[in-house]
Coordinates of C-alpha atoms and ligand atoms in Angstrom, one line a residue:
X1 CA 43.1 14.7 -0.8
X2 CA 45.0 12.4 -3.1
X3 CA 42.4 10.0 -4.8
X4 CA 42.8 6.1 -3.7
X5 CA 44.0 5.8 -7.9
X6 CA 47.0 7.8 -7.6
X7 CA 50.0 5.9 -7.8
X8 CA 53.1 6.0 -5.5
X9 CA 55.1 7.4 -8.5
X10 CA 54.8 7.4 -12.8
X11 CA 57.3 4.4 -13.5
X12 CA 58.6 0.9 -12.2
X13 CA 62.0 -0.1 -12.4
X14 CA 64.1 -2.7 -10.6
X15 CA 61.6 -3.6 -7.9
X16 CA 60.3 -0.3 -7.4
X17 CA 58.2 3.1 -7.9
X18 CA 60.8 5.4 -9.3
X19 CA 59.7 9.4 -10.7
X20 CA 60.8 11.9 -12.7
X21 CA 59.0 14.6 -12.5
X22 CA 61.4 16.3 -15.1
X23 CA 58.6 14.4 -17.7
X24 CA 55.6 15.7 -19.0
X25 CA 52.8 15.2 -16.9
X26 CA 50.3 12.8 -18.1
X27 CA 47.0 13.3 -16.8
X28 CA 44.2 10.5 -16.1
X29 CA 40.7 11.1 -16.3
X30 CA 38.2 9.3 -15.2
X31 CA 35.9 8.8 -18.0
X32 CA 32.6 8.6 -16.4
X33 CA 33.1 11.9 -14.5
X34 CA 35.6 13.9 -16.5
X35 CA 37.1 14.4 -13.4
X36 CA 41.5 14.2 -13.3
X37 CA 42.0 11.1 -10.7
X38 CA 45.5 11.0 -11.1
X39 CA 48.9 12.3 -12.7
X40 CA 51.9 10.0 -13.9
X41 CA 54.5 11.9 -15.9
X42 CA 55.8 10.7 -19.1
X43 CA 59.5 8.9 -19.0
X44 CA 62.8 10.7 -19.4
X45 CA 65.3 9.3 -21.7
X46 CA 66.9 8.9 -18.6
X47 CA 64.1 6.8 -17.0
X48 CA 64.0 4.7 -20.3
X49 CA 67.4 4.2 -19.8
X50 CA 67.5 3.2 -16.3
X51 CA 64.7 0.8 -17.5
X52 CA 66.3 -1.0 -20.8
X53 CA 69.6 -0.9 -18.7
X54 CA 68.2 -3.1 -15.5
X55 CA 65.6 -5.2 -17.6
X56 CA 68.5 -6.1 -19.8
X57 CA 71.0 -6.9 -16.6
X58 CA 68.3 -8.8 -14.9
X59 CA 67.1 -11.1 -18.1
X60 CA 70.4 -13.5 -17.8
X61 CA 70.3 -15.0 -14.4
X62 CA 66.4 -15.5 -14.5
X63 CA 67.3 -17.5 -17.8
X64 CA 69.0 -19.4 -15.6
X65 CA 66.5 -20.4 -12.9
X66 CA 64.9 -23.7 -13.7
X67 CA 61.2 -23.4 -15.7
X68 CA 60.0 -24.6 -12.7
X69 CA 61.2 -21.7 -10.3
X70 CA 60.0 -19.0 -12.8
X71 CA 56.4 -20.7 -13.1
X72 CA 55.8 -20.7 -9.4
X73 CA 56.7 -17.3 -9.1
X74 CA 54.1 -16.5 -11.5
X75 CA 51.8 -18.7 -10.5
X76 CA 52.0 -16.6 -7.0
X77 CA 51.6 -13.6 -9.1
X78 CA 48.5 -15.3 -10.2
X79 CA 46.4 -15.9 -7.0
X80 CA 47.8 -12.6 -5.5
X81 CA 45.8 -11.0 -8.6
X82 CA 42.9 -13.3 -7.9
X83 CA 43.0 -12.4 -4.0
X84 CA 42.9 -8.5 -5.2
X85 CA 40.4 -9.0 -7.7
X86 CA 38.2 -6.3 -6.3
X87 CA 40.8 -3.6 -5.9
X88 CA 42.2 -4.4 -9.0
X89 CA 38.8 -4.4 -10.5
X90 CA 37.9 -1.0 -9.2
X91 CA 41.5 0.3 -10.5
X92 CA 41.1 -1.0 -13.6
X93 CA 37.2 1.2 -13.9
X94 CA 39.0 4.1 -13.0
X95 CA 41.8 3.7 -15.4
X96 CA 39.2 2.8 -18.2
X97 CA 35.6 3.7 -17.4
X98 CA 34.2 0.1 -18.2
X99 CA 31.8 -1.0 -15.5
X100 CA 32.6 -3.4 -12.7
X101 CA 30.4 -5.7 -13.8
X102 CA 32.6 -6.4 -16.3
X103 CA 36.0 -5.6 -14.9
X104 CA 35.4 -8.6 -12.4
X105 CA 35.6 -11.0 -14.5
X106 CA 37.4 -10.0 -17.2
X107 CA 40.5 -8.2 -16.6
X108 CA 43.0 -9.3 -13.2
X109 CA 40.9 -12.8 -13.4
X110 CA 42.5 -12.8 -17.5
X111 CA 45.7 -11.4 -16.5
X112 CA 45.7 -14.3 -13.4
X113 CA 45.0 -17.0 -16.0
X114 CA 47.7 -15.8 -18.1
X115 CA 50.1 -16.3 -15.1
X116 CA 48.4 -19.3 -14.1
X117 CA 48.4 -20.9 -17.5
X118 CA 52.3 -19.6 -18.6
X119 CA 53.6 -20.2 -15.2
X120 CA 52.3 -23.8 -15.9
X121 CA 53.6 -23.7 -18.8
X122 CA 57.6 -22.6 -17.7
X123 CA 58.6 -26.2 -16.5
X124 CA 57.8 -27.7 -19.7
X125 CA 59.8 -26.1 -22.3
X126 CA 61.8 -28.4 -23.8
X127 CA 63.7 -29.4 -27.0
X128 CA 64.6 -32.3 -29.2
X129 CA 66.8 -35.1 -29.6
X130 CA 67.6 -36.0 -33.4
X131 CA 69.5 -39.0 -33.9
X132 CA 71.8 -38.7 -36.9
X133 CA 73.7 -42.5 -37.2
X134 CA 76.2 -42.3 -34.3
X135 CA 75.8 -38.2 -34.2
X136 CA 73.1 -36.4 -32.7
X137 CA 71.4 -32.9 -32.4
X138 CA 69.7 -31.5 -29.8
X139 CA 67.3 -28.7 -29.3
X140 CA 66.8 -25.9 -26.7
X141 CA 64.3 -23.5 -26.1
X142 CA 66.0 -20.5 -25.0
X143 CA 64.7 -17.3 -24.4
X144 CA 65.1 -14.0 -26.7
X145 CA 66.2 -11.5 -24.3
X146 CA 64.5 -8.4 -23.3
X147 CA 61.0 -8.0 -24.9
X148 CA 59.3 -4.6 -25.1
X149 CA 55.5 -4.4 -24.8
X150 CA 53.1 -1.8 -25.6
X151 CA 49.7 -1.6 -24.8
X152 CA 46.4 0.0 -25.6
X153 CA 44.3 1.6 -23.3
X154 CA 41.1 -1.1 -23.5
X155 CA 42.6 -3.7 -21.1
X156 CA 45.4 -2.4 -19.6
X157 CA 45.9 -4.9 -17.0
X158 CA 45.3 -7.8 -19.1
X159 CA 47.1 -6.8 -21.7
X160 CA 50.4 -6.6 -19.0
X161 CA 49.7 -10.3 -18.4
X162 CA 48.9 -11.4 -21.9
X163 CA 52.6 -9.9 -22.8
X164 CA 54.2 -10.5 -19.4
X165 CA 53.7 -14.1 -18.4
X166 CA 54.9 -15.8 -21.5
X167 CA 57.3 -13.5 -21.8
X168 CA 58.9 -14.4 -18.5
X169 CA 57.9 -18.2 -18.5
X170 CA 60.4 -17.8 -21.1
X171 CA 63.0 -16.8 -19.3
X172 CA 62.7 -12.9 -20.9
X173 CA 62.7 -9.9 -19.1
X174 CA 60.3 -6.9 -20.0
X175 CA 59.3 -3.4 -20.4
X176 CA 56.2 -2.7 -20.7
X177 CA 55.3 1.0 -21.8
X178 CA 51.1 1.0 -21.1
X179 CA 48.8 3.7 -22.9
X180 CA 49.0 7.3 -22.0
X181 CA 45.4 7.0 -21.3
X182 CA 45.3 4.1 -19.1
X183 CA 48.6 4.6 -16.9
X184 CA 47.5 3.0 -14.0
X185 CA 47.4 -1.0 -14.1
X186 CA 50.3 -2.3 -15.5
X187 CA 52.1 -0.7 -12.0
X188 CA 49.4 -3.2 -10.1
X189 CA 51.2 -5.8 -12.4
X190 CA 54.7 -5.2 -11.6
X191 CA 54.4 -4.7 -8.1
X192 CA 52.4 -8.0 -8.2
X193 CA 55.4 -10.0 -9.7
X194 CA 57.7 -8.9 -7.4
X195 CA 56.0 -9.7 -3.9
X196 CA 55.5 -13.1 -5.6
X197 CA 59.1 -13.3 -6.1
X198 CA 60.1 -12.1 -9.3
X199 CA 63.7 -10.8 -9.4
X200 CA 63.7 -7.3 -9.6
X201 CA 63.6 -5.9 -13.2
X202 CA 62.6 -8.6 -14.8
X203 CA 59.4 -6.7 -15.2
X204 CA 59.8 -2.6 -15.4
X205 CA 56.8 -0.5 -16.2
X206 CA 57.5 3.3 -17.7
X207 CA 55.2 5.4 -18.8
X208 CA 55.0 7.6 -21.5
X209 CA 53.2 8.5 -25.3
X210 CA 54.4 7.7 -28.7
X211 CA 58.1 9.0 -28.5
X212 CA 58.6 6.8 -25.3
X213 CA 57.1 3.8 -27.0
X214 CA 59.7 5.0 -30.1
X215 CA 62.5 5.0 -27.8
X216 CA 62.3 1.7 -26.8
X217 CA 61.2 -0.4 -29.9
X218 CA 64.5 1.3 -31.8
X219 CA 66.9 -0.1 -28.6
X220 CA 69.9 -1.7 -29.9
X221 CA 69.4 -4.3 -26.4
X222 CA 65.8 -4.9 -27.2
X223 CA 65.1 -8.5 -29.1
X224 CA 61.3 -8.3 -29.0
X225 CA 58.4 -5.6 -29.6
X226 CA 54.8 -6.7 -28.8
X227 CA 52.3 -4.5 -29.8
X228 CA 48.8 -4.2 -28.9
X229 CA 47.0 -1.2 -30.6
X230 CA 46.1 0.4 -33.8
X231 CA 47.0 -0.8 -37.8
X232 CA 48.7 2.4 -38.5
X233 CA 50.8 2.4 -35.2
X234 CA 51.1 -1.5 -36.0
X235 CA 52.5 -0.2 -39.5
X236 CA 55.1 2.2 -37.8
X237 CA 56.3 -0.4 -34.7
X238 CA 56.7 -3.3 -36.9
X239 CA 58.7 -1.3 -39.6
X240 CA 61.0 0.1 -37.1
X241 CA 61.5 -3.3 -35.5
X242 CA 62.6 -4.8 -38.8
X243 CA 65.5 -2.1 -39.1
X244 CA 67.1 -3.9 -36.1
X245 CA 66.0 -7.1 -36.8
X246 CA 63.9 -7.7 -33.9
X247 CA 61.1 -10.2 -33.6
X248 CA 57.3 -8.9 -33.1
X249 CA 54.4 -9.4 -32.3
X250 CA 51.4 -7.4 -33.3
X251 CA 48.1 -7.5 -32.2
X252 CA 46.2 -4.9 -34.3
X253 CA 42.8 -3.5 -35.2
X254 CA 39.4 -5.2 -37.1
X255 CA 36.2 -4.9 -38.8
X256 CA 35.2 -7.9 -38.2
X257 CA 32.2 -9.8 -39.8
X258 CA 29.7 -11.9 -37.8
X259 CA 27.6 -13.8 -39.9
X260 CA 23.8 -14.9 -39.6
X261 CA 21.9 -17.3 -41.3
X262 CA 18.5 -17.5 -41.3
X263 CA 18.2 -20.8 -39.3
X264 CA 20.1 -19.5 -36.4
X265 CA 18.5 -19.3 -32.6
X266 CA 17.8 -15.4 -33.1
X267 CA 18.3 -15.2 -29.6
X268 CA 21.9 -16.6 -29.4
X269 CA 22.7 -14.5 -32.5
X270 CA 21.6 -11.0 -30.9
X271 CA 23.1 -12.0 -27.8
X272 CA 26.9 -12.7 -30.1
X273 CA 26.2 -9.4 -31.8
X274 CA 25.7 -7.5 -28.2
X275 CA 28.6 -9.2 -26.8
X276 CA 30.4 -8.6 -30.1
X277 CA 29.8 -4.7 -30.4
X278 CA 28.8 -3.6 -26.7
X279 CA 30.9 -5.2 -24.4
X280 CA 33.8 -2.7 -23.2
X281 CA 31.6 -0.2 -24.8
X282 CA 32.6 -1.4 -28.1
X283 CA 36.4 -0.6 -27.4
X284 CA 37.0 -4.1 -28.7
X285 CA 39.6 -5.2 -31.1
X286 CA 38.5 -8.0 -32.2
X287 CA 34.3 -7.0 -32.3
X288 CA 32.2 -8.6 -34.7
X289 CA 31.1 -4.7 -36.3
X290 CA 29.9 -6.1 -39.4
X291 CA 26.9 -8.0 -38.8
X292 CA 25.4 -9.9 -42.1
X293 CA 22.2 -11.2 -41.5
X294 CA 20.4 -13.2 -43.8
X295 CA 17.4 -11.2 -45.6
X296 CA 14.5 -13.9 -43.7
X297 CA 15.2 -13.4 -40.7
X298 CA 15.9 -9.4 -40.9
X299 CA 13.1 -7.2 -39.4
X300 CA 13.0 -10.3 -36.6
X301 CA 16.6 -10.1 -35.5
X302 CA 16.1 -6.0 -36.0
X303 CA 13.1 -6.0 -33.4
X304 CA 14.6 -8.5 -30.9
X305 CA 17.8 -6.3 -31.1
X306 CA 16.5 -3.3 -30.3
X307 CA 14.8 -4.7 -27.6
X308 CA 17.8 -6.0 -26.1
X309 CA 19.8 -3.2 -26.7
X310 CA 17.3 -1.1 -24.5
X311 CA 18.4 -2.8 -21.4
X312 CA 21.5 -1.6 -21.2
X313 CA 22.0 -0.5 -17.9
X314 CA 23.9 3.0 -18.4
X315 CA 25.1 4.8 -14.9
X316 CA 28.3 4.9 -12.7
X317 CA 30.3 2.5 -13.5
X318 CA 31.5 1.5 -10.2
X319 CA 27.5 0.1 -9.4
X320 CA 27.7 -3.1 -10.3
X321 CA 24.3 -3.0 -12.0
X322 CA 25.6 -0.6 -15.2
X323 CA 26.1 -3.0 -17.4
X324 CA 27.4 -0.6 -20.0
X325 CA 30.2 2.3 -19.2
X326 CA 31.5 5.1 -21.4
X327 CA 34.2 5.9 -23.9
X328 CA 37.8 6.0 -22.5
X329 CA 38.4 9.4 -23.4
X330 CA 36.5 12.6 -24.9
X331 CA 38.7 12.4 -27.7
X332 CA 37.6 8.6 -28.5
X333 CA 34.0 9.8 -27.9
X334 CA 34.2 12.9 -30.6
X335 CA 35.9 10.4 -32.8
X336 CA 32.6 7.6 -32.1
X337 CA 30.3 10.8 -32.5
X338 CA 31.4 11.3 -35.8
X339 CA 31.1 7.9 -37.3
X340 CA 27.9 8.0 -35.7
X341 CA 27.0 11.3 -38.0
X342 CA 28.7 9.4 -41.2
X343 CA 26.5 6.3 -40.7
X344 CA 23.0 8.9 -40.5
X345 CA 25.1 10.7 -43.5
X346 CA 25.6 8.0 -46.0
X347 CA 21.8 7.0 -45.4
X348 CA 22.1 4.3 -43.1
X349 CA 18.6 3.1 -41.0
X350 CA 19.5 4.4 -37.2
X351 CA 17.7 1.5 -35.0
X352 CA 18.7 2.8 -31.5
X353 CA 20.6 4.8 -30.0
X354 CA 23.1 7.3 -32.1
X355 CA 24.0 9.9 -29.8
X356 CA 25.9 11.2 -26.7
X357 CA 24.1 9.8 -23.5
X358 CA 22.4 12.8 -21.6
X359 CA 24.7 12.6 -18.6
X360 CA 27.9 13.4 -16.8
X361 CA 31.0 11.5 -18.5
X362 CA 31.6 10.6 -21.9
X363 CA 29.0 7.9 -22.7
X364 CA 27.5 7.0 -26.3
X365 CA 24.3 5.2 -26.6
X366 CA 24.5 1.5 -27.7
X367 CA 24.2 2.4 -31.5
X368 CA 22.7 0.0 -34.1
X369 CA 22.2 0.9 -37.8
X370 CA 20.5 -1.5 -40.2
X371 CA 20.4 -1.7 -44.3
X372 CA 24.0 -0.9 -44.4
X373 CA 26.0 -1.3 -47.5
X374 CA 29.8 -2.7 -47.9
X375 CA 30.8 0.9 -49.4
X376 CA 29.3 3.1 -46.2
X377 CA 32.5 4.2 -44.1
X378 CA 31.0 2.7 -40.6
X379 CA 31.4 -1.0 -43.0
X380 CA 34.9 -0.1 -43.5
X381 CA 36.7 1.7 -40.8
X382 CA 37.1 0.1 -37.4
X383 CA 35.2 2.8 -35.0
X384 CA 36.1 1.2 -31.5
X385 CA 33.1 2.5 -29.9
X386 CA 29.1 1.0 -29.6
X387 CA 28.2 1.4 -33.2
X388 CA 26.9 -1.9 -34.4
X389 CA 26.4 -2.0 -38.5
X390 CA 23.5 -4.6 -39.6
X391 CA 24.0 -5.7 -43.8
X392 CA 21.6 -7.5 -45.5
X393 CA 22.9 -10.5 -47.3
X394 CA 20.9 -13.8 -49.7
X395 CA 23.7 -16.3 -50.6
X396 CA 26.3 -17.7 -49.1
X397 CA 29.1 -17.3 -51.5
X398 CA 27.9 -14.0 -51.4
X399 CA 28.4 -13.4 -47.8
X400 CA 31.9 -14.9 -47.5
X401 CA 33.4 -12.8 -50.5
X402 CA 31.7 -9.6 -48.9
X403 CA 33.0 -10.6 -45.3
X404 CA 36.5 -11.2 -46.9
X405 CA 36.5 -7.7 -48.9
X406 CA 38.5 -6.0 -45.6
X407 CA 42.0 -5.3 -44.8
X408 CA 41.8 -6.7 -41.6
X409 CA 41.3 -10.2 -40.3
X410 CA 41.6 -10.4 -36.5
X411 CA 37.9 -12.4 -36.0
X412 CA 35.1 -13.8 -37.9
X413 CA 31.5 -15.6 -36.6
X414 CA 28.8 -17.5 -37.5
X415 CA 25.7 -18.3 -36.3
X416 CA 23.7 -21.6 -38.0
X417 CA 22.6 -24.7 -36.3
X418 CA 24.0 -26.4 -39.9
X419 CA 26.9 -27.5 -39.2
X420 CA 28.3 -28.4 -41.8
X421 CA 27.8 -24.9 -43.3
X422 CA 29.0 -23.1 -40.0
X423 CA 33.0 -25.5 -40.7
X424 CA 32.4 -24.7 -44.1
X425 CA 31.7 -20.7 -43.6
X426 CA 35.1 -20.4 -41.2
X427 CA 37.1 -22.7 -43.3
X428 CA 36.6 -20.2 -45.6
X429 CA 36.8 -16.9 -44.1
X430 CA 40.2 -14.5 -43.5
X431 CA 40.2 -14.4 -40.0
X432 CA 42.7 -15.3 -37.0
X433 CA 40.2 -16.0 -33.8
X434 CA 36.9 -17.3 -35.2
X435 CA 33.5 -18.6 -33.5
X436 CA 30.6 -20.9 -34.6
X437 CA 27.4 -19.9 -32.1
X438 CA 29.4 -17.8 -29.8
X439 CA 31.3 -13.9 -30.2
X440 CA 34.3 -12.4 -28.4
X441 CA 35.6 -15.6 -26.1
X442 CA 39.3 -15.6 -25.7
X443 CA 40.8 -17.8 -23.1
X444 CA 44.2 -18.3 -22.0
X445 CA 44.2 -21.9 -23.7
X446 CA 43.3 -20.8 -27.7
X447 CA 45.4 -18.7 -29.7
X448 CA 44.5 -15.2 -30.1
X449 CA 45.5 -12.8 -33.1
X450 CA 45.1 -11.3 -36.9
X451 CA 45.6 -12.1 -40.0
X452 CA 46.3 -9.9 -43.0
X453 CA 46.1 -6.4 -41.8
X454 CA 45.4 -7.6 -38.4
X455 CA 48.6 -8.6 -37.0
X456 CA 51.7 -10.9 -37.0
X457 CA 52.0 -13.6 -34.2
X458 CA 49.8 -15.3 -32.0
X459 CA 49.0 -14.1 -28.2
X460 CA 48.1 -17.1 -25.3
X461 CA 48.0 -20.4 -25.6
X462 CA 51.0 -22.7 -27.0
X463 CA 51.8 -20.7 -29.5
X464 CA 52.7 -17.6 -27.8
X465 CA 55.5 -19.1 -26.8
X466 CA 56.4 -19.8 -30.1
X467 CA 56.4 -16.0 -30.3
X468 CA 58.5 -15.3 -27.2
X469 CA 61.5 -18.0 -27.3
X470 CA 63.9 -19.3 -30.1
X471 CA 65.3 -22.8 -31.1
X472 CA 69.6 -23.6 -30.8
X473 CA 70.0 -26.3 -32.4
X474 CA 73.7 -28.2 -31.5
X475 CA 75.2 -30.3 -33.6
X476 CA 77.2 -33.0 -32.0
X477 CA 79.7 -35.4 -33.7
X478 CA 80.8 -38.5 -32.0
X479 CA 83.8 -39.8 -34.1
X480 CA 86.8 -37.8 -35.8
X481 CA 86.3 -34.5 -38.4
X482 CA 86.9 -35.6 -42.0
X483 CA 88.3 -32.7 -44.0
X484 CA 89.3 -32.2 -47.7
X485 CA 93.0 -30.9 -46.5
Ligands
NDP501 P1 47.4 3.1 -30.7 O1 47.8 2.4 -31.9 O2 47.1 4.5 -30.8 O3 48.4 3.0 -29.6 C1 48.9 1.7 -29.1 C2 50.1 1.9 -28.3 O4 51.2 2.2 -29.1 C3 50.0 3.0 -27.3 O5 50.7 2.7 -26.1 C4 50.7 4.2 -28.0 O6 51.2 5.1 -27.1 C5 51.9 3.4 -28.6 N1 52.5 4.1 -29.8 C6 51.9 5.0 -30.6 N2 52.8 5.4 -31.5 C7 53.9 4.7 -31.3 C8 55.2 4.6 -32.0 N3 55.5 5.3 -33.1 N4 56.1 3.8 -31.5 C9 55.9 3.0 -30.4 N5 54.7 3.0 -29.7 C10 53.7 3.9 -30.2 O7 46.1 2.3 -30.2 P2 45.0 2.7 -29.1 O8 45.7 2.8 -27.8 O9 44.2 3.8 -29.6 O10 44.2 1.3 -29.0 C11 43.2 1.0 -29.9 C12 43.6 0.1 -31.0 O11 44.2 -1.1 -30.5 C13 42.5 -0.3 -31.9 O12 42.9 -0.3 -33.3 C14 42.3 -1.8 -31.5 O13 41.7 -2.6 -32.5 C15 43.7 -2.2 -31.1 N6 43.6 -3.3 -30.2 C16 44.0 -4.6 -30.7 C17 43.9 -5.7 -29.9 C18 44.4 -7.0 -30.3 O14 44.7 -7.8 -29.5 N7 44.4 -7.3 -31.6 C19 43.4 -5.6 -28.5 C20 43.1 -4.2 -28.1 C21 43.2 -3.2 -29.0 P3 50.2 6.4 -26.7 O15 48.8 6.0 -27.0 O16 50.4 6.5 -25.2 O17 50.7 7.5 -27.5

């Protein structure tokens, strides 16, 4: 019997399921099982074609439709994701593994406040009048054509939204190519927009690895590549982009520090670092995986950690009572494993956890390890998996230079009740999305991305559509043209 996760066919284009079988089929596995749910086959270049070729026909005449028409189609999108929330939610566990318990609240209800918020936004994008004497210039805020996106497999459905909706409030049209390894949601998406009224192709949904994802960021048609996923990918899409001149956005990997001074409500700050390293698993880009804690308060926050940690609720992911789910793939849980060994290697203190759960799927303990120095490669590399590194620090100009000493900078935290120090500490730390007494937040309304290695761009909020429209300016002379000859 087909399982309930099998989708009516691999890609979306122009309104509707279209296969081609003629690609390489792209299995899905459910991770808490092993078991294959589902098969989508990889796109053609004739189904990226197809897809580039409608998504670039359609993008003109929904430029056109007022901001107002455009918003309350994706507005509708938005409450039809809301009224689905459970199916979607139960989709987005079998494309991912992460628990229901999370996937609840935190995947179709973040991809329905995207479409809610951008859709808000749509009717409001204006430009300026600049008075010049007697001559004037105006502004407009005009769309940049047709946008590629390409997502990672962590939130595959809200990554489609965080993409999609500004993209189309701007009057774009898209393709969106999701993981290999999460196939399934972004259809839910598209299908979505266009029983709320969405034009066909406007949104277009192909499947496909590395080459497909290739195929489309080197388009001649396509003005925009927005990229979710890893530095060295990030490195690759971007440069390829800039041959053709396109504009990006690139929302990349982290290592990012949480910081914890000795004053801090222990219990808020073990609950940041468990939000910041555990939720999703730890498949988190912007997790707090370097946590500094000040030397008085060490052994405390150590004890009340552990203790935490051991109620993790670790079972099928579909009871809503697991509160923690497994690693995507086998792959991504060897890759976790190995860290794990590095950490226990390179003499790190293992607090809890630090192995394969003994059970069906491919779940990893909720790791902690504790006296960690800056050199150790689990302080360095981002793992994207439950391994939380605890470091030791005294000063505070000795924390900030040590939490600065990174490549990346997608997030930073701090936990103080001074707060004075807490401005002070972010002011001065490299880091896009930050938090004082809190980890891991990221509403529609605050801007969201990396600095340094991190990324290029901002996602949500005001300024993503910043990142998805461009400024005409018009010149316009009221009296005659003076010339030399
Ligand atoms: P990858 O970088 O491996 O892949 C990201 C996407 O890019 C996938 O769809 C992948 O396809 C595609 N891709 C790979 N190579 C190319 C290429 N040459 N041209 C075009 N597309 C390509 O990331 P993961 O999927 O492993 O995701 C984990 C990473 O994503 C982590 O580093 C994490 O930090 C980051 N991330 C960042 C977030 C942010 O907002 N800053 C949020 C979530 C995750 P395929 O995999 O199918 O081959």
């Amino acid at each position: 019997m087909t399982h309930p996760a099998q989708p009516k066919a691999s890609h979306f284009i122009n309104g509707e399921y279209v296969e081609d079988t003629a690609g390489t089929p792209i299995p899905v596995i459910y991770a808490a099982t092993g078991e294959q749910i589902a098969t989508v086959h990889a796109a053609t270049p004739a189904i990226v074609e197809q897809a580039l070729s409608t998504a670039k026909a359609a993008q003109k005449a929904w430029a056109k439709m007022t901001g107002t028409e455009r918003g309350r189609i994706l507005r509708r999108a938005a409450d039809i994701m809301r009224e689905r929330n459970h199916d979607l939610s139960v989709l987005e566990t079998y494309d991912t593994g992460k628990p229901l318990q999370e996937t609840l609240v935190a995947d179709a209800t973040s991809g329905a406040d995207a479409l809610e918020y951008f859709g808000g936004l749509a009717a409001s994008l204006t430009g300026e009048h600049i008075p010049l004497g007697e001559d004037w210039v105006y502004t407009k805020r005009e769309a940049l054509g047709l946008c590629v996106g390409i997502g990672a497999w962590n939130y595959p459905t809200q990554i489609a939204c965080w993409k999609g909706a500004p993209a189309l409030a701007c009057g774009n049209s898209m393709v969106f190519k999701p993981s290999e390894t999460t196939p399934l949601c972004a259809l839910k998406v598209a299908e979505i927009l266009i029983e709320a009224g969405a034009p066909a192709g406007v949104f277009n949904v192909v499947q496909g690895m590395g080459e497909v994802g290739g195929a489309l960021v080197t388009d001649p048609r396509v003005d925009k590549v927005s990229l979710t996923g890893s530095v060295p990918t990030g490195k690759k899409v971007y440069a390829a982009a800039a041959e053709g001149m396109k504009h990006v956005t690139m929302e990349l990997g982290g290592k990012s520090p949480l910081i914890i001074f000795d004053d801090a409500d222990i219990d808020n700050a073990v609950g940041g670092a468990i939000n910041g390293n555990f939720y999703s698993s730890g498949q988190v880009c912007s997790n707090g995986t370097r946590v500094f804690v000040q030397k008085g308060i060490k052994e405390k926050f150590l004890a009340r950690l552990a203790e935490r940690t051991g109620n993790a609720i670790l079972g099928d992911p579909m009871d809503e009572a697991t509160s923690f789910g497994p690693m995507v793939t086998e792959n991504q849980m060897n890759i976790v494993l190995g860290y794990i060994e590095k950490g226990k290697e390179e003499g790190a203190r293992l607090i809890c956890g630090g192995k394969r759960a003994d059970m069906d799927g491919y779940f990893i303990e909720p790791t902690v390890f504790a006296d960690v120095t800056d050199d150790m490669t689990i302080a360095r590399e981002e793992i994207f998996g439950p391994v939380m590194s605890v470091l030791d620090f005294d000063t505070e100009e000795e924390v900030v230079a040590r939490a600065n000493d990174t490549e990346f900078g997608l997030s930073a935290g701090v936990f103080t009740k001074d707060f004075t120090r807490a401005h002070r500490v972010i002011g001065n730390l490299e880091a896009g999305s930050c938090f004082i007494n809190s980890y891991n937040d990221a509403p529609v309304e605050a801007p969201f991305g990396g600095v340094k290695a991190s990324g290029v761009g901002r996602e949500n909020s005001k300024e993503a559509i910043k990142h998805f429209s461009q400024v005409k300016s018009v010149y316009v002379r009221m009296g005659d043209v003076e010339a030399a000859f």
